[in-house]
Amino acid sequence: MRHVHLATEEDEEDIYSGYNDYNPTFDTEDLDNDTAFQQAVKTSHGRRPPITAKVPGTAAVRPLGTGFGPRVNLSSSMGRPMTGAVQDGAARPMTAVRAAGYTKAGFRGSSFDPLGQSRGPAPPLETKSEDTPEEKIRQLEKKVNELIEESCIANSNGDQKQALEKAKEAGRKERVLVRQREQILSPENINLDLTYSVLLNLATQYSANEMYAEALNTYQVIVKNKMFSHAGRLKVNMANIYLKQRNYSKAIKFYRMALDQIPGAHKEMRIKIMQNIGVTFVKTGQYADAINSFEHIMSESPNLKAGFNLILCYFALGDQDKMKKAFQKLIAAPLGIDDEDKYISPGDDPHTNLLIEAIKNDSLHQMERERKALAEKYIMTAAKLIAPVIETSFDIGYDWCVEAVKTSQYVELANDLEINKAITFLKQKNFTQAVETLKMFEKKDSRVKSAAATNLSFLYLLEKDYTQADVYADLAVTSDRYNPSALTNKGNSLFLNGDYERAAEYYKEALRNDSSCTESLYNLGLTYKKLNRLENALDCFHKLHAILRNSAQVVSQIADLYEMLDDPNQAIEWLLQLRNIVPTDSHALAKLGELYDTQGDKSEAFHYYCESYRYFPSNIEVIEWLGAYYIDKKFCEKAVKYFERAALIQPTQVKWQLMLASCHRRSGNYQKALDKYKEIHQKFPDNVECLRFLVRLCTDIGLKEVQEYTTKLKKAEKMKELKEQRVRSGRDGSARSRREGREGSASSGKSLFV
């Protein structure tokens, strides 16, 4: 307290006294020479002197000094002296008196470095040792997980073999991991989830590679291990394998075991297993048991597949009433999609319209369309199946199905069912009923009318009643101008009437409405071909080939167009592609032989002609080429069988008989040749060529019949000359009459103008 100035009574009036008195600690005149202060300033900039002993922490209880009395060294938690601490017995000034970091010593070489950057970069972190057992286990576990992921990715990419190899490798490494864990850690620390994942992936990959025995063994390992919770559900997978192996009894057993182990809360999974049980019963022919499964599903959670399968079971048993009830359950099953009205714009709000356009073609709407199309397919198929048996006739049964559909959520499908009814009449060759059914749609809405008129137009085209076909084609186009089938039919009508230009316009319009209308594109190519616009036709068929990669008709048209464009190499290339699609097409093989023959490659031509003959031995052109080829190669005896077949196919053509006799003669078998010529002479007594060879052979052999054949030859030649003269005179007379007629018309014309 000696440094504290106490006011006395004498000084009460002087309220400003004492302000010139200060502690010598605040004297700044000799700070430059104060070694302790300069040292403190240096350490405050990060240039700390080495610490030789740890200063007691701030938590220690000790007396605190003020700036007017003795002080004790204070330390921070980092071990550095506190600001204002006394070092080397000298007092350090308070930092509040002078700006922190600023001293006159800065002008003598020390720099301002509040961040301590002059110390250089921090030392690198210590590397974690990978030699520890725990670290090795972690790395091995990471590798196993990576192998499982790679196996799953390979499976999703379709590489089943690679997926199985990765799964096996993951299994090997996982076993090594388990052994290491058992040696280092306690058995309780084994990663059961990883073991389960490895075994399940391995079993799945075995099943994907159709290694069913190995897959079943792996599933058994999982199922029998009590440490795996809910492993019993994998019996569904085992049942699926037994179903693929057609071991239906075991499949049903394992499905039921899995069903017993799945709690009632998992309703959807239980329904799926019940459906599999029903399908398995159907495959074994136990329709009554299958019906029990499907009826349970339709009562608990009705769906389209179960309803359709239920109809099939009742159809197999021939129960008419139950078929009707099952059909009603089918059309009452919830579809699980929203109403199409939500895709209709309610107003002119651009934001709303943009949103509706965005969701019209998103994946969710596509899934809804696919689900709706599948439902319509099930209903159409079921109606066609049960209609002939639920009533006394097909017509009445189909009408009942149509009425049932009209009262359901699929009311739009009723018209399609009636059109399908007409198509069924066509398949039964009941054209009158088909036409009457389709004509009933003439007074209905435009879409249905267009579909009915399109079918009627096609019917009349098949009956070659082109007038009626054109009438109904016009009606179909008028009812729905955006119906590509109607436009295609109209184009077909014009094409058959020879109006190729207008037909092409209708085909183009159909393609503008539906670019995937392959019928219009094909017919447009044919139209361009008729108009001799070969390049345009080629473009059409190339586009069609991009859509229908394995269409034999399209490839054949492309090859034909290249041949017409005098590009035989391209034609051969496309015909070879056609051969890959239909290797037994004899006409394509014959065309290949013809093209190779025109290019002078006789060996390839012979190969393809032989292949064509092998598949269709009645093609006269192929037979003739092969026979001529053998004659040209001096193998006349091999040509005999081809001309014998030709003579069998065309017995009234004398040239095949003559070629056959010529083969015998060229091969040196004169007696057989003579017998053949005599046989030909009996069938064709006026054939001059046959008589000439008879005369020649009889002369060479020295037979007495030579004179007889010589006389017949002269007579036949004379008759041939007379016939030729009559033909020439007939031609001259017709030419003379035409010339005289032209002269008479010219003279009469002159007289009119006189």
Short mmCIF file of N, CA and C in Angstrom, two decimals, residues 495 521-530 534 537-542 544-545 551-565 570-571 574-575 578 585 588 591:
data_model
loop_
_atom_site.label_atom_id
_atom_site.label_comp_id
_atom_site.label_asym_id
_atom_site.label_seq_id
_atom_site.Cartn_x
_atom_site.Cartn_y
_atom_site.Cartn_z
N PHE A 495 -51.70 -46.57 -104.22
CA PHE A 495 -50.60 -47.34 -104.80
C PHE A 495 -51.13 -48.43 -105.72
N LEU A 521 -43.14 -46.26 -93.88
CA LEU A 521 -41.77 -46.08 -94.38
C LEU A 521 -41.42 -47.14 -95.41
N TYR A 522 -41.83 -48.36 -95.17
CA TYR A 522 -41.56 -49.44 -96.13
C TYR A 522 -42.30 -49.20 -97.45
N ASN A 523 -43.58 -48.84 -97.33
CA ASN A 523 -44.37 -48.59 -98.55
C ASN A 523 -43.87 -47.36 -99.30
N LEU A 524 -43.36 -46.37 -98.57
CA LEU A 524 -42.79 -45.20 -99.24
C LEU A 524 -41.56 -45.60 -100.05
N GLY A 525 -40.75 -46.49 -99.49
CA GLY A 525 -39.60 -46.99 -100.25
C GLY A 525 -40.01 -47.72 -101.51
N LEU A 526 -41.07 -48.54 -101.41
CA LEU A 526 -41.57 -49.24 -102.60
C LEU A 526 -42.11 -48.26 -103.63
N THR A 527 -42.76 -47.19 -103.15
CA THR A 527 -43.31 -46.18 -104.07
C THR A 527 -42.20 -45.48 -104.82
N TYR A 528 -41.15 -45.07 -104.11
CA TYR A 528 -40.00 -44.43 -104.76
C TYR A 528 -39.35 -45.39 -105.77
N LYS A 529 -39.38 -46.67 -105.44
CA LYS A 529 -38.82 -47.66 -106.36
C LYS A 529 -39.64 -47.73 -107.64
N LYS A 530 -40.97 -47.65 -107.49
CA LYS A 530 -41.84 -47.64 -108.67
C LYS A 530 -41.62 -46.37 -109.50
N LEU A 534 -34.44 -44.16 -107.14
CA LEU A 534 -33.79 -45.24 -106.41
C LEU A 534 -33.04 -44.75 -105.18
N ALA A 537 -35.50 -44.16 -102.44
CA ALA A 537 -35.95 -45.46 -101.93
C ALA A 537 -34.89 -46.08 -101.02
N LEU A 538 -33.62 -45.94 -101.43
CA LEU A 538 -32.53 -46.49 -100.63
C LEU A 538 -32.46 -45.81 -99.26
N ASP A 539 -32.66 -44.50 -99.23
CA ASP A 539 -32.67 -43.77 -97.95
C ASP A 539 -33.78 -44.30 -97.04
N CYS A 540 -34.96 -44.54 -97.61
CA CYS A 540 -36.08 -45.05 -96.81
C CYS A 540 -35.75 -46.41 -96.19
N PHE A 541 -35.18 -47.29 -96.99
CA PHE A 541 -34.91 -48.63 -96.47
C PHE A 541 -33.73 -48.64 -95.50
N HIS A 542 -32.79 -47.72 -95.68
CA HIS A 542 -31.70 -47.61 -94.70
C HIS A 542 -32.25 -47.13 -93.35
N LEU A 544 -35.26 -47.60 -92.31
CA LEU A 544 -36.04 -48.72 -91.79
C LEU A 544 -35.13 -49.80 -91.20
N HIS A 545 -33.97 -49.97 -91.83
CA HIS A 545 -33.02 -50.97 -91.32
C HIS A 545 -32.49 -50.56 -89.95
N SER A 551 -34.75 -57.43 -90.14
CA SER A 551 -35.85 -57.64 -91.07
C SER A 551 -35.30 -58.14 -92.41
N ALA A 552 -35.66 -59.36 -92.77
CA ALA A 552 -35.16 -59.93 -94.02
C ALA A 552 -35.70 -59.16 -95.23
N GLN A 553 -36.95 -58.70 -95.16
CA GLN A 553 -37.53 -57.97 -96.29
C GLN A 553 -36.79 -56.66 -96.56
N VAL A 554 -36.44 -55.95 -95.48
CA VAL A 554 -35.75 -54.67 -95.64
C VAL A 554 -34.37 -54.89 -96.26
N VAL A 555 -33.62 -55.86 -95.73
CA VAL A 555 -32.28 -56.13 -96.26
C VAL A 555 -32.35 -56.58 -97.71
N SER A 556 -33.35 -57.37 -98.04
CA SER A 556 -33.51 -57.82 -99.42
C SER A 556 -33.78 -56.65 -100.36
N GLN A 557 -34.60 -55.70 -99.92
CA GLN A 557 -34.89 -54.52 -100.74
C GLN A 557 -33.63 -53.68 -100.96
N ILE A 558 -32.83 -53.52 -99.90
CA ILE A 558 -31.59 -52.74 -100.03
C ILE A 558 -30.65 -53.40 -101.03
N ALA A 559 -30.50 -54.72 -100.95
CA ALA A 559 -29.64 -55.43 -101.89
C ALA A 559 -30.15 -55.28 -103.33
N ASP A 560 -31.46 -55.37 -103.50
CA ASP A 560 -32.04 -55.23 -104.84
C ASP A 560 -31.81 -53.83 -105.40
N LEU A 561 -31.92 -52.81 -104.53
CA LEU A 561 -31.71 -51.43 -104.99
C LEU A 561 -30.26 -51.21 -105.39
N TYR A 562 -29.33 -51.77 -104.64
CA TYR A 562 -27.91 -51.63 -105.02
C TYR A 562 -27.63 -52.32 -106.35
N GLU A 563 -28.30 -53.43 -106.58
CA GLU A 563 -28.13 -54.10 -107.88
C GLU A 563 -28.69 -53.23 -109.01
N MET A 564 -29.83 -52.57 -108.77
CA MET A 564 -30.40 -51.68 -109.77
C MET A 564 -29.54 -50.44 -110.00
N LEU A 565 -28.77 -50.05 -108.97
CA LEU A 565 -27.86 -48.90 -109.09
C LEU A 565 -26.50 -49.31 -109.63
N GLN A 570 -21.83 -53.85 -103.26
CA GLN A 570 -22.72 -53.55 -102.14
C GLN A 570 -23.90 -54.52 -102.10
N ALA A 571 -24.40 -54.88 -103.27
CA ALA A 571 -25.51 -55.83 -103.32
C ALA A 571 -25.10 -57.17 -102.71
N TRP A 574 -24.92 -56.89 -98.83
CA TRP A 574 -26.22 -56.92 -98.15
C TRP A 574 -26.87 -58.28 -98.27
N LEU A 575 -26.63 -58.99 -99.39
CA LEU A 575 -27.17 -60.34 -99.51
C LEU A 575 -26.51 -61.30 -98.52
N LEU A 578 -28.25 -60.76 -95.43
CA LEU A 578 -29.53 -61.44 -95.51
C LEU A 578 -29.37 -62.93 -95.24
N ASP A 585 -32.79 -69.22 -97.21
CA ASP A 585 -33.54 -68.55 -98.28
C ASP A 585 -32.89 -68.89 -99.62
N ALA A 588 -32.35 -65.85 -102.13
CA ALA A 588 -31.19 -65.00 -101.81
C ALA A 588 -29.89 -65.70 -102.21
N LYS A 591 -29.56 -65.48 -105.94
CA LYS A 591 -29.16 -64.14 -106.34
C LYS A 591 -27.67 -63.90 -106.10
#
